Amino acid sequence: MPPVSSKYDVIVVGGGHNGLVNAAYLAKAGKKVLVLERRHILGGSACTDEVFPGFKFSVCSYVVSLLRPEIIRDLELPRHGLEILPLDGTFTPMPSGDYLWRVNDHGRTHREIARHSRIDAEAYDEFGKAMQAMCRFVKPILSMIPPDPMTLNPRELMKLLFIGRRFQGMSSGDKYNQVQLMTMSAADFLDQWFETDVLKATMSASGIIGTFLGVRSPGTAYVLLHHYMGEIDGAFRAWGFARGGTGAISNAIADAAREAGVEIRTQAPIARIIVKNDAKNGRATGVVLSNGDEIYADAVSSSVDPRLTFTKMIEPGHLPDDFMEGVQRYKFRGSSGKVNMALDGLPNFKCMPGDGLHLRGAMSISPAVEYMEKAYDEAKYGHWSSHPYIDMVIPTLTDTSLAPPGKHILSCFVQYAPYKLAPGLDWDTEREKFGDAVVNTIAEYAPNIKDIILHRQVVTPLDLEREWGLSEGNIFQGELSLEQLFFLRPVAGWAQFRSPIKNLYMCGSATHPGGGIMGAPGRLAALEILKDGGA
Ligand SMILES: Cc1cc2nc3c(=O)[nH]c(=O)nc-3n(C[C@H](O)[C@H](O)[C@H](O)COP(=O)(O)OP(=O)(O)OC[C@H]3O[C@@H](n4cnc5c(N)ncnc54)[C@H](O)[C@@H]3O)c2cc1C
């Protein structure tokens, strides 16, 4: 443990993957950096934990796609142990006994969709091309410091011009698509392309992840694009598993950071950020840990969300009212839960019995658009969905190191689990009932599931808040809705990773370009800190 009088260039609040990326880039530029993490392990929502003896769970996030290629390159993550394994396809069982099974093999997917609708099989190719064009437009924005559209500063105007020119360069069809993506619901957008209900339902699921919106809510079409933007080893929109679980991604980043000289401490919760009153709204000069230790630095970079950073860690009086109003307006509205199971065997789907490649990809309980919308209807009035949308993976079929031989892990991402329950309900008493609803829903398609569960962990939005420090349990440190993206994330006028307090920066998923295992906020914030040279 360093002596309490140690002085650093930058202290990073939180050892999630963005905090670690931030620290690594700063240290590689020669800064003396300390990362302080509250939990016993690193990674935040990208963590692997042995929840039951012998079973290592990606407790929160479970698949990867969005991690920026420049970060993998700059930090040489494969040399530090990062290995991404393929996740092939999405299998959607249907109550009728049929299924929809899309894989990465174009010909097979075309034939499978044609089995449901020939028109959709043709449209699927066109849709893929259109989405690729949309992604080409949006992708450079992910690596860009958001412009401040309210200033006449030529540098900011150039950024707006860059976006305007790119938009102008698109075909008129792509322009219309882009505007529709920004404004429509995922279901309405997909209705324009396809007729097969189960296809639209499964595809629309990407539009609601991490939001408190339904597939028919305007704005969800854009979220769909956010999840389309990934790539694995150059393969467009591919998703994969990290060998060792998503914690292995964070550990590879931590390893790169340590190699660059970063000091990392776990079980080091920060109670307060120290602000000195020698600048307009004060200047950050260090942190106070929960045990009272004070550690000083020229700058503090917070990877926790703005509610925690500005209302819990900063004493009142340092921040302007309009900024604080923005922080209070920022929406979290957690809507997701996770059910992790240790299994004694594999689920046996009625519609495709036995072991097979369909178990090696994602399995999606999203049989119809109406099913998805009804799941949201319950959540709107403060109830978890009795028949939720579930996205399941069995990582042990790809990475045997995660469980004892012959045993498996079933990781279920579930929506909706609203943070705010109806009066009279609370998550501590609803937790296991919610877990039962998830198991019962899966059992409608794979009845043997109940016989093979050895252990079950139910993670509610309240658990995400208590244990992972995610306000209101939002998995992305704040909803990925259009009104809080790009130059509006997290607060209008404060999207460039700075805050009204001098030398206090933000570097987590609550900043541009938002949530997911991307690392982009951590990297962009580091570049801005270095640009200021203050640290
Ligand atoms: C259930 C769930 C499922 C998800 N699934 C996926 C997925 O499959 N794929 C994907 O790409 N993304 C997924 N995500 C989103 C993704 O995991 C997150 O957006 C991302 O990991 C956030 O990284 P971060 O570093 O910005 O923040 P966090 O991971 O939130 O890191 C912040 C860190 O700060 C620490 N901290 C909090 N308070 C303090 C304090 N007082 N002092 C010190 N440290 C503190 C926290 O413990 C945490 O480690 C999921 C998230 C959740 C919760």
Coordinates of C-alpha atoms and ligand atoms in Angstrom, one line a residue:
M1 CA 0.0 0.0 0.0
P2 CA 1.5 3.4 -0.9
P3 CA 2.1 5.9 1.9
V4 CA -0.9 8.2 2.4
S5 CA 1.2 11.2 1.5
S6 CA 1.9 9.9 -2.0
K7 CA 1.2 12.4 -4.8
Y8 CA 0.1 11.3 -8.3
D9 CA -0.4 13.1 -11.6
V10 CA -3.9 11.5 -11.9
I11 CA -6.1 9.4 -9.7
V12 CA -8.7 7.3 -11.5
V13 CA -11.9 6.7 -9.6
G14 CA -13.0 3.1 -10.3
G15 CA -11.3 0.1 -11.9
G16 CA -13.9 -0.8 -14.5
H17 CA -12.6 -1.4 -18.0
N18 CA -12.9 2.4 -18.9
G19 CA -11.1 3.5 -15.8
L20 CA -8.3 1.1 -16.6
V21 CA -8.1 2.2 -20.3
N22 CA -8.0 5.8 -19.1
A23 CA -5.1 5.0 -16.7
A24 CA -3.2 2.9 -19.3
Y25 CA -3.2 5.7 -21.9
L26 CA -2.2 8.3 -19.3
A27 CA 0.7 6.2 -18.0
K28 CA 1.9 5.4 -21.5
A29 CA 2.1 9.2 -22.0
G30 CA 4.4 9.4 -18.9
K31 CA 1.9 10.2 -16.2
K32 CA 2.1 8.8 -12.7
V33 CA -1.4 7.2 -12.2
L34 CA -3.2 5.5 -9.4
V35 CA -6.5 3.5 -9.9
L36 CA -8.7 3.1 -6.9
E37 CA -11.4 0.4 -7.1
R38 CA -14.1 -0.2 -4.5
R39 CA -14.7 -3.9 -5.1
H40 CA -12.4 -6.9 -4.4
I41 CA -11.9 -7.5 -8.2
L42 CA -11.3 -5.2 -11.1
G43 CA -13.5 -4.8 -14.2
G44 CA -16.7 -3.3 -12.8
S45 CA -19.5 -4.6 -15.1
A46 CA -16.8 -6.4 -17.1
C47 CA -15.7 -8.9 -14.4
T48 CA -15.4 -12.6 -14.0
D49 CA -16.1 -14.0 -10.5
E50 CA -16.1 -17.5 -9.1
V51 CA -19.6 -17.1 -7.6
F52 CA -20.0 -20.9 -6.9
P53 CA -16.9 -23.1 -6.3
G54 CA -15.5 -24.1 -9.7
F55 CA -17.9 -21.9 -11.7
K56 CA -16.6 -18.7 -13.1
F57 CA -19.3 -16.3 -14.2
S58 CA -19.2 -13.2 -16.4
V59 CA -21.5 -11.9 -13.7
C60 CA -22.7 -8.8 -15.6
S61 CA -21.6 -8.3 -19.2
Y62 CA -21.1 -11.6 -21.1
V63 CA -20.3 -10.9 -24.8
V64 CA -18.0 -8.5 -26.5
S65 CA -18.0 -6.8 -29.9
L66 CA -17.6 -3.1 -29.4
L67 CA -14.1 -2.9 -27.9
R68 CA -12.4 -0.4 -30.0
P69 CA -9.7 -1.9 -32.3
E70 CA -7.4 1.1 -31.7
I71 CA -7.4 0.2 -28.0
I72 CA -6.6 -3.5 -28.6
R73 CA -3.7 -2.3 -30.8
D74 CA -2.3 0.5 -28.7
L75 CA -2.4 -1.5 -25.4
E76 CA -1.3 -4.7 -27.2
L77 CA -4.1 -6.6 -25.4
P78 CA -3.5 -10.0 -27.0
R79 CA 0.0 -9.9 -25.6
H80 CA -1.6 -9.3 -22.2
G81 CA -3.9 -12.3 -22.5
L82 CA -6.9 -11.0 -24.4
E83 CA -8.4 -13.7 -26.6
I84 CA -11.8 -13.4 -28.2
L85 CA -13.6 -16.6 -29.2
P86 CA -16.4 -16.7 -31.7
L87 CA -20.1 -16.7 -30.8
D88 CA -21.9 -18.0 -33.8
G89 CA -25.4 -16.9 -34.5
T90 CA -28.7 -16.4 -32.7
F91 CA -31.2 -19.2 -32.1
T92 CA -34.8 -18.2 -31.4
P93 CA -37.1 -21.1 -30.3
M94 CA -40.8 -20.5 -31.0
P95 CA -43.9 -21.7 -29.0
S96 CA -45.2 -23.4 -32.2
G97 CA -42.3 -25.8 -32.1
D98 CA -40.5 -24.0 -35.0
Y99 CA -37.4 -21.8 -34.6
L100 CA -35.4 -19.2 -36.3
W101 CA -31.7 -19.8 -36.4
R102 CA -29.4 -17.2 -37.9
V103 CA -25.7 -17.9 -38.2
N104 CA -22.6 -16.2 -39.5
D105 CA -22.7 -18.3 -42.7
H106 CA -24.5 -16.1 -45.2
G107 CA -25.9 -19.0 -47.3
R108 CA -27.3 -20.9 -44.4
T109 CA -28.9 -17.8 -42.9
H110 CA -30.4 -16.9 -46.3
R111 CA -31.9 -20.4 -46.6
E112 CA -33.2 -20.4 -43.0
I113 CA -34.9 -17.0 -43.4
A114 CA -36.3 -18.1 -46.8
R115 CA -37.9 -21.0 -44.9
H116 CA -40.0 -18.4 -43.1
S117 CA -40.3 -15.9 -46.0
R118 CA -38.6 -15.6 -49.4
I119 CA -39.2 -11.9 -49.4
D120 CA -37.4 -11.5 -46.1
A121 CA -34.4 -13.6 -47.2
E122 CA -33.9 -11.1 -50.0
A123 CA -34.6 -8.1 -47.8
Y124 CA -32.1 -9.4 -45.1
D125 CA -29.2 -8.9 -47.5
E126 CA -30.4 -5.4 -48.4
F127 CA -30.9 -4.6 -44.7
G128 CA -27.3 -5.8 -43.9
K129 CA -25.9 -3.4 -46.6
A130 CA -28.0 -0.5 -45.4
M131 CA -26.9 -1.0 -41.7
Q132 CA -23.3 -1.3 -42.8
A133 CA -23.7 2.1 -44.5
M134 CA -25.3 3.6 -41.3
C135 CA -22.4 2.2 -39.3
R136 CA -19.8 3.6 -41.6
F137 CA -21.4 7.0 -41.0
V138 CA -21.6 6.7 -37.2
K139 CA -18.4 4.8 -36.5
P140 CA -15.9 7.7 -36.8
I141 CA -18.1 9.5 -34.3
L142 CA -17.4 6.9 -31.7
S143 CA -13.7 7.9 -31.8
M144 CA -14.4 11.6 -31.8
I145 CA -14.5 14.1 -29.0
P146 CA -18.1 15.4 -29.3
P147 CA -18.3 18.9 -30.7
D148 CA -19.8 21.7 -28.7
P149 CA -22.4 23.0 -31.1
M150 CA -23.0 26.2 -29.0
T151 CA -19.6 27.7 -29.6
L152 CA -18.2 29.5 -32.6
N153 CA -14.7 28.0 -31.9
P154 CA -13.4 27.0 -35.3
R155 CA -12.2 23.6 -34.0
E156 CA -15.7 22.7 -32.9
L157 CA -17.2 24.0 -36.1
M158 CA -14.8 21.8 -38.1
K159 CA -16.1 18.8 -36.2
L160 CA -19.7 19.7 -37.1
L161 CA -18.6 20.3 -40.7
F162 CA -17.0 16.9 -40.8
I163 CA -20.2 15.2 -39.7
G164 CA -22.3 17.3 -42.1
R165 CA -19.9 16.4 -45.0
R166 CA -20.2 12.7 -44.2
F167 CA -24.0 13.0 -44.1
Q168 CA -23.9 14.8 -47.4
G169 CA -21.7 12.1 -48.9
M170 CA -24.3 9.3 -48.3
S171 CA -26.7 8.2 -50.9
S172 CA -30.3 9.6 -50.6
G173 CA -31.5 6.1 -49.5
D174 CA -28.9 6.0 -46.7
K175 CA -29.8 9.5 -45.6
Y176 CA -33.5 8.6 -45.3
N177 CA -32.5 5.4 -43.4
Q178 CA -30.3 7.4 -41.0
V179 CA -33.0 9.9 -40.2
Q180 CA -35.5 7.1 -39.6
L181 CA -33.0 5.3 -37.3
M182 CA -32.7 8.4 -35.3
T183 CA -36.5 8.9 -34.9
M184 CA -38.3 5.6 -35.2
S185 CA -39.0 2.6 -33.0
A186 CA -37.0 -0.5 -33.6
A187 CA -40.2 -2.4 -34.4
D188 CA -41.5 0.2 -36.8
F189 CA -38.1 0.5 -38.5
L190 CA -38.0 -3.3 -39.0
D191 CA -41.6 -3.4 -40.2
Q192 CA -40.4 -1.5 -43.2
W193 CA -38.0 -4.3 -44.1
F194 CA -39.5 -7.6 -43.0
E195 CA -42.7 -9.5 -42.6
T196 CA -41.6 -12.5 -40.4
D197 CA -42.7 -11.7 -36.8
V198 CA -40.0 -13.8 -35.0
L199 CA -37.3 -12.2 -37.2
K200 CA -38.5 -8.7 -36.3
A201 CA -38.9 -9.6 -32.6
T202 CA -35.4 -11.0 -32.3
M203 CA -33.8 -8.2 -34.2
S204 CA -35.7 -5.5 -32.4
A205 CA -34.3 -6.8 -29.0
S206 CA -31.0 -5.0 -29.7
G207 CA -33.0 -1.8 -29.7
I208 CA -34.2 -2.1 -26.1
I209 CA -31.1 -3.3 -24.3
G210 CA -30.3 -1.2 -21.3
T211 CA -33.2 1.2 -21.9
F212 CA -36.6 1.6 -20.2
L213 CA -38.3 1.6 -23.5
G214 CA -40.3 -1.0 -25.5
V215 CA -39.6 -2.2 -29.0
R216 CA -42.4 0.1 -30.2
S217 CA -41.0 3.2 -28.4
P218 CA -39.5 5.9 -30.7
G219 CA -35.7 6.2 -30.5
T220 CA -35.1 2.5 -30.1
A221 CA -34.1 2.0 -33.7
Y222 CA -30.9 4.0 -32.9
V223 CA -30.0 1.7 -30.0
L224 CA -30.3 -1.2 -32.5
L225 CA -27.6 0.5 -34.6
H226 CA -25.3 0.9 -31.5
H227 CA -25.3 -2.9 -31.1
Y228 CA -24.7 -3.4 -34.8
M229 CA -21.5 -1.4 -34.7
G230 CA -19.1 -4.0 -33.3
E231 CA -16.6 -6.1 -35.0
I232 CA -14.3 -9.0 -34.0
D233 CA -11.0 -9.3 -35.8
G234 CA -12.4 -7.2 -38.6
A235 CA -15.6 -9.2 -39.0
F236 CA -18.5 -6.7 -39.1
R237 CA -21.1 -6.9 -36.3
A238 CA -19.7 -10.1 -34.9
W239 CA -20.0 -10.8 -31.2
G240 CA -17.7 -13.1 -29.2
F241 CA -16.7 -14.4 -25.8
A242 CA -13.5 -13.4 -24.1
R243 CA -11.6 -16.5 -23.0
G244 CA -11.8 -16.4 -19.2
G245 CA -15.0 -14.3 -19.2
T246 CA -15.4 -10.6 -19.6
G247 CA -13.2 -10.0 -16.6
A248 CA -10.3 -11.3 -18.7
I249 CA -10.7 -8.2 -20.9
S250 CA -10.4 -5.9 -17.9
N251 CA -7.5 -8.0 -16.6
A252 CA -5.7 -7.7 -19.9
I253 CA -6.2 -3.9 -19.8
A254 CA -5.0 -3.8 -16.2
D255 CA -1.9 -5.8 -17.1
A256 CA -1.1 -3.3 -19.9
A257 CA -1.7 -0.4 -17.5
R258 CA 0.6 -1.9 -14.8
E259 CA 3.3 -2.5 -17.4
A260 CA 3.0 1.2 -18.2
G261 CA 3.5 2.0 -14.6
V262 CA 0.0 2.4 -13.2
E263 CA -0.6 1.5 -9.6
I264 CA -3.9 -0.3 -9.0
R265 CA -5.6 -0.8 -5.6
T266 CA -8.8 -2.9 -5.1
Q267 CA -11.0 -2.6 -2.0
A268 CA -10.2 1.1 -1.9
P269 CA -13.6 2.8 -2.0
I270 CA -13.4 6.6 -2.5
A271 CA -15.7 8.6 -0.2
R272 CA -15.0 12.1 -1.5
I273 CA -13.1 14.0 -4.1
I274 CA -11.1 16.9 -2.6
V275 CA -11.8 20.3 -4.1
K276 CA -9.7 23.3 -3.4
N277 CA -11.3 26.7 -3.7
D278 CA -8.6 28.5 -5.7
A279 CA -10.4 28.3 -9.1
K280 CA -13.9 29.5 -10.3
N281 CA -15.7 26.3 -9.2
G282 CA -12.8 24.9 -7.3
R283 CA -10.0 22.5 -8.4
A284 CA -9.8 18.8 -7.8
T285 CA -6.6 17.9 -5.8
G286 CA -7.2 14.4 -4.7
V287 CA -9.5 11.9 -3.0
V288 CA -10.5 10.8 0.5
L289 CA -11.0 7.0 0.9
S290 CA -13.7 5.6 3.1
N291 CA -11.1 4.8 5.7
G292 CA -10.1 8.5 5.9
D293 CA -6.8 8.2 4.0
E294 CA -6.2 11.3 1.8
I295 CA -4.3 10.8 -1.5
Y296 CA -3.3 13.8 -3.6
A297 CA -3.1 14.3 -7.4
D298 CA -3.0 17.1 -9.9
A299 CA -6.1 15.7 -11.5
V300 CA -8.9 13.2 -10.8
S301 CA -10.6 11.2 -13.5
S302 CA -13.9 9.6 -12.5
S303 CA -15.2 6.5 -14.2
V304 CA -18.3 6.3 -12.1
D305 CA -21.6 7.9 -13.2
P306 CA -22.3 11.6 -12.8
R307 CA -24.8 11.0 -10.0
L308 CA -22.1 9.3 -7.9
T309 CA -19.4 11.7 -8.9
F310 CA -21.1 15.0 -8.5
T311 CA -23.8 14.4 -5.8
K312 CA -22.1 11.8 -3.6
M313 CA -18.3 12.6 -4.0
I314 CA -18.4 16.4 -4.2
E315 CA -19.4 18.5 -1.3
P316 CA -22.4 20.8 -2.1
G317 CA -21.6 24.3 -3.2
H318 CA -18.8 23.6 -5.7
L319 CA -21.0 23.1 -8.8
P320 CA -23.1 25.6 -10.8
D321 CA -26.9 25.1 -10.5
D322 CA -27.5 24.6 -14.2
F323 CA -24.9 21.8 -14.3
M324 CA -26.4 20.1 -11.3
E325 CA -29.9 20.4 -12.9
G326 CA -28.4 18.6 -15.9
V327 CA -26.9 15.9 -13.6
Q328 CA -30.3 15.4 -11.9
R329 CA -32.1 15.2 -15.2
Y330 CA -29.8 12.5 -16.6
K331 CA -31.9 9.3 -16.8
F332 CA -30.8 6.0 -15.5
R333 CA -34.0 3.9 -15.2
G334 CA -32.4 0.5 -14.9
S335 CA -34.5 -2.2 -16.7
S336 CA -32.3 -5.3 -16.9
G337 CA -31.4 -8.2 -14.7
K338 CA -29.1 -11.1 -15.0
V339 CA -29.7 -14.8 -14.0
N340 CA -26.6 -16.9 -14.0
M341 CA -26.9 -20.6 -13.6
A342 CA -24.4 -23.5 -13.0
L343 CA -25.7 -26.5 -14.9
D344 CA -25.2 -30.2 -14.6
G345 CA -25.9 -30.7 -18.4
L346 CA -27.2 -28.8 -21.4
P347 CA -30.7 -27.5 -22.0
N348 CA -32.7 -29.6 -24.4
F349 CA -34.9 -27.5 -26.7
K350 CA -38.2 -29.1 -27.8
C351 CA -37.8 -27.5 -31.2
M352 CA -34.2 -28.8 -31.7
P353 CA -33.5 -31.6 -29.3
G354 CA -30.0 -32.6 -28.2
D355 CA -26.6 -30.9 -28.2
G356 CA -25.7 -28.9 -31.3
L357 CA -24.3 -25.8 -32.8
H358 CA -27.4 -23.9 -31.8
L359 CA -26.3 -24.0 -28.2
R360 CA -22.9 -22.4 -29.0
G361 CA -24.3 -19.0 -30.1
A362 CA -26.9 -16.7 -28.4
M363 CA -30.3 -18.2 -27.6
S364 CA -33.0 -15.6 -27.6
I365 CA -36.4 -15.8 -26.0
S366 CA -38.1 -13.3 -28.3
P367 CA -40.7 -15.2 -30.2
A368 CA -43.0 -12.3 -31.3
V369 CA -43.0 -8.5 -31.4
E370 CA -46.2 -8.5 -29.3
Y371 CA -44.4 -10.8 -26.7
M372 CA -41.6 -8.2 -26.5
E373 CA -44.0 -5.3 -26.1
K374 CA -46.1 -7.1 -23.5
A375 CA -42.9 -7.7 -21.5
Y376 CA -42.4 -3.9 -21.5
D377 CA -46.1 -3.3 -20.6
E378 CA -45.6 -5.0 -17.2
A379 CA -42.5 -3.1 -16.5
K380 CA -44.1 0.3 -17.3
Y381 CA -46.4 -0.3 -14.2
G382 CA -43.6 -1.4 -11.9
H383 CA -43.6 -5.2 -12.4
W384 CA -40.9 -7.5 -13.7
S385 CA -41.9 -9.2 -16.9
S386 CA -43.6 -12.5 -16.2
H387 CA -42.5 -13.6 -19.7
P388 CA -39.4 -11.6 -20.3
Y389 CA -37.0 -11.2 -23.2
I390 CA -34.0 -13.4 -22.4
D391 CA -30.7 -13.5 -24.2
M392 CA -28.8 -16.6 -23.2
V393 CA -25.3 -18.0 -23.8
I394 CA -23.5 -21.1 -22.7
P395 CA -19.8 -19.9 -22.6
T396 CA -18.6 -23.3 -21.3
L397 CA -19.2 -24.8 -24.7
T398 CA -16.5 -22.5 -26.1
D399 CA -14.3 -22.0 -23.1
T400 CA -14.1 -25.1 -20.9
S401 CA -11.9 -23.3 -18.3
L402 CA -15.0 -21.7 -16.7
A403 CA -16.6 -24.8 -15.1
P404 CA -15.6 -28.3 -13.9
P405 CA -15.6 -31.0 -16.6
G406 CA -19.0 -31.9 -17.8
K407 CA -20.7 -28.9 -16.1
H408 CA -21.9 -25.7 -17.8
I409 CA -22.7 -22.1 -17.2
L410 CA -25.9 -20.5 -18.5
S411 CA -25.8 -16.8 -18.6
C412 CA -29.2 -15.1 -19.0
F413 CA -29.6 -11.4 -19.7
V414 CA -33.2 -10.4 -18.9
Q415 CA -35.5 -7.6 -19.6
Y416 CA -37.5 -6.2 -18.1
A417 CA -36.5 -5.9 -14.5
P418 CA -37.5 -2.3 -13.6
Y419 CA -35.4 -0.6 -10.9
K420 CA -38.5 1.1 -9.6
L421 CA -41.1 -1.5 -8.6
A422 CA -44.7 -0.8 -7.9
P423 CA -45.7 0.3 -4.4
G424 CA -45.5 -2.6 -1.9
L425 CA -42.9 -4.5 -3.9
D426 CA -39.2 -4.5 -3.3
W427 CA -36.4 -6.3 -5.0
D428 CA -35.1 -8.1 -1.9
T429 CA -38.4 -10.0 -1.7
E430 CA -39.0 -10.2 -5.5
R431 CA -35.4 -11.4 -6.4
E432 CA -36.1 -15.2 -6.4
K433 CA -39.6 -14.8 -7.8
F434 CA -38.1 -13.0 -10.7
G435 CA -35.4 -15.8 -11.0
D436 CA -38.3 -18.4 -11.0
A437 CA -40.1 -16.5 -13.8
V438 CA -36.9 -16.6 -15.9
V439 CA -36.4 -20.4 -15.3
N440 CA -40.2 -21.0 -16.0
T441 CA -40.0 -19.1 -19.2
I442 CA -36.9 -21.0 -20.4
A443 CA -38.6 -24.3 -19.4
E444 CA -41.5 -23.6 -21.9
Y445 CA -38.9 -24.1 -24.6
A446 CA -36.3 -26.4 -22.9
P447 CA -38.3 -28.3 -20.2
N448 CA -35.2 -30.1 -18.7
I449 CA -33.7 -26.9 -17.5
K450 CA -35.2 -27.2 -14.0
D451 CA -33.6 -30.6 -13.5
I452 CA -30.1 -29.5 -14.4
I453 CA -29.7 -26.3 -12.3
L454 CA -27.0 -26.8 -9.6
H455 CA -26.8 -23.2 -8.5
R456 CA -28.5 -20.0 -9.5
Q457 CA -27.5 -16.3 -9.0
V458 CA -30.1 -13.6 -9.6
V459 CA -28.8 -10.1 -10.2
T460 CA -31.5 -7.4 -9.9
P461 CA -31.1 -3.7 -10.8
L462 CA -30.9 -3.0 -7.0
D463 CA -27.9 -5.4 -6.8
L464 CA -26.3 -3.6 -9.7
E465 CA -26.6 -0.4 -7.8
R466 CA -25.5 -1.8 -4.5
E467 CA -22.6 -4.0 -5.6
W468 CA -21.5 -2.4 -8.9
G469 CA -22.2 1.2 -8.1
L470 CA -24.6 1.5 -11.1
S471 CA -27.2 4.2 -10.2
E472 CA -30.7 2.8 -10.5
G473 CA -29.1 -0.3 -11.9
N474 CA -28.7 1.0 -15.4
I475 CA -26.2 -1.3 -17.2
F476 CA -24.8 1.6 -19.3
Q477 CA -24.3 4.1 -16.5
G478 CA -27.3 5.9 -17.9
E479 CA -29.8 5.2 -20.7
L480 CA -28.5 5.1 -24.3
S481 CA -31.4 7.2 -25.5
L482 CA -30.9 9.9 -28.1
E483 CA -31.5 12.8 -25.8
Q484 CA -28.4 11.8 -23.8
L485 CA -26.0 10.8 -26.4
F486 CA -23.1 12.5 -28.2
F487 CA -22.8 16.2 -27.3
L488 CA -25.6 15.7 -24.7
R489 CA -23.9 12.9 -22.7
P490 CA -24.0 13.2 -19.8
V491 CA -24.9 16.9 -19.6
A492 CA -25.4 19.4 -22.4
G493 CA -22.3 21.6 -22.7
W494 CA -20.2 19.1 -20.7
A495 CA -19.7 16.2 -23.2
Q496 CA -15.9 16.7 -23.6
F497 CA -15.0 14.7 -20.5
R498 CA -14.4 17.8 -18.4
S499 CA -16.5 19.2 -15.5
P500 CA -17.0 22.6 -14.1
I501 CA -14.4 21.7 -11.4
K502 CA -10.9 22.3 -12.8
N503 CA -8.9 19.1 -13.2
L504 CA -11.9 16.9 -12.5
Y505 CA -12.7 14.7 -15.5
M506 CA -15.2 12.0 -16.4
C507 CA -14.1 8.8 -18.2
G508 CA -16.8 6.2 -17.8
S509 CA -19.7 4.9 -19.8
A510 CA -21.8 7.9 -18.8
T511 CA -19.7 9.9 -21.3
H512 CA -19.5 9.7 -25.1
P513 CA -20.0 7.2 -26.8
G514 CA -21.7 5.4 -23.9
G515 CA -22.0 1.9 -22.6
G516 CA -20.8 -1.5 -23.6
I517 CA -17.3 -2.9 -23.3
M518 CA -15.9 -0.4 -25.7
G519 CA -13.1 1.4 -23.8
A520 CA -13.8 4.5 -26.0
P521 CA -14.8 6.9 -23.1
G522 CA -11.7 6.0 -21.2
R523 CA -9.4 6.5 -24.1
L524 CA -11.0 9.8 -25.3
A525 CA -11.0 11.2 -21.8
A526 CA -7.3 10.4 -21.5
L527 CA -6.5 12.3 -24.7
E528 CA -8.4 15.3 -23.4
I529 CA -6.6 15.2 -20.0
L530 CA -3.3 15.0 -21.8
K531 CA -4.4 17.9 -24.1
D532 CA -5.0 20.1 -21.1
G533 CA -1.6 19.1 -19.8
G534 CA -2.9 20.0 -16.3
A535 CA -2.0 16.7 -14.8
Ligands
LIG1 C1 -25.9 -6.9 -16.4 C2 -25.1 -6.3 -17.4 C3 -24.9 -6.9 -18.7 C4 -24.2 -6.3 -19.7 N1 -23.9 -7.0 -20.8 C5 -23.0 -6.4 -21.7 C6 -22.5 -7.2 -22.8 O1 -22.8 -8.4 -22.9 N2 -21.7 -6.7 -23.7 C7 -21.3 -5.3 -23.6 O2 -20.5 -4.9 -24.4 N3 -21.7 -4.6 -22.5 C8 -22.5 -5.1 -21.6 N4 -22.9 -4.4 -20.5 C9 -22.4 -3.0 -20.3 C10 -20.9 -2.9 -20.0 O3 -20.5 -4.0 -19.2 C11 -20.6 -1.6 -19.3 O4 -21.2 -0.5 -20.1 C12 -19.2 -1.4 -19.1 O5 -18.5 -2.5 -18.6 C13 -19.0 -0.2 -18.2 O6 -17.6 0.1 -18.0 P1 -17.1 1.4 -17.2 O7 -15.7 1.1 -16.9 O8 -17.5 2.6 -17.9 O9 -17.9 1.4 -15.8 P2 -18.1 0.3 -14.6 O10 -17.9 -1.0 -15.1 O11 -19.4 0.7 -14.0 O12 -16.9 0.7 -13.7 C14 -17.0 1.6 -12.7 C15 -16.1 1.1 -11.5 O13 -16.1 2.0 -10.4 C16 -16.2 1.3 -9.2 N5 -16.7 2.2 -8.2 C17 -17.9 2.6 -7.9 N6 -17.9 3.5 -6.8 C18 -16.6 3.6 -6.4 C19 -16.0 4.3 -5.4 N7 -16.7 5.0 -4.5 N8 -14.7 4.2 -5.2 C20 -13.9 3.4 -6.1 N9 -14.5 2.7 -7.1 C21 -15.8 2.8 -7.3 C22 -17.1 0.2 -9.5 O14 -17.0 -0.8 -8.6 C23 -16.7 -0.2 -10.9 O15 -15.7 -1.2 -10.9 C24 -23.6 -5.0 -19.4 C25 -23.7 -4.4 -18.2 C26 -24.4 -5.1 -17.2 C27 -24.5 -4.4 -15.8

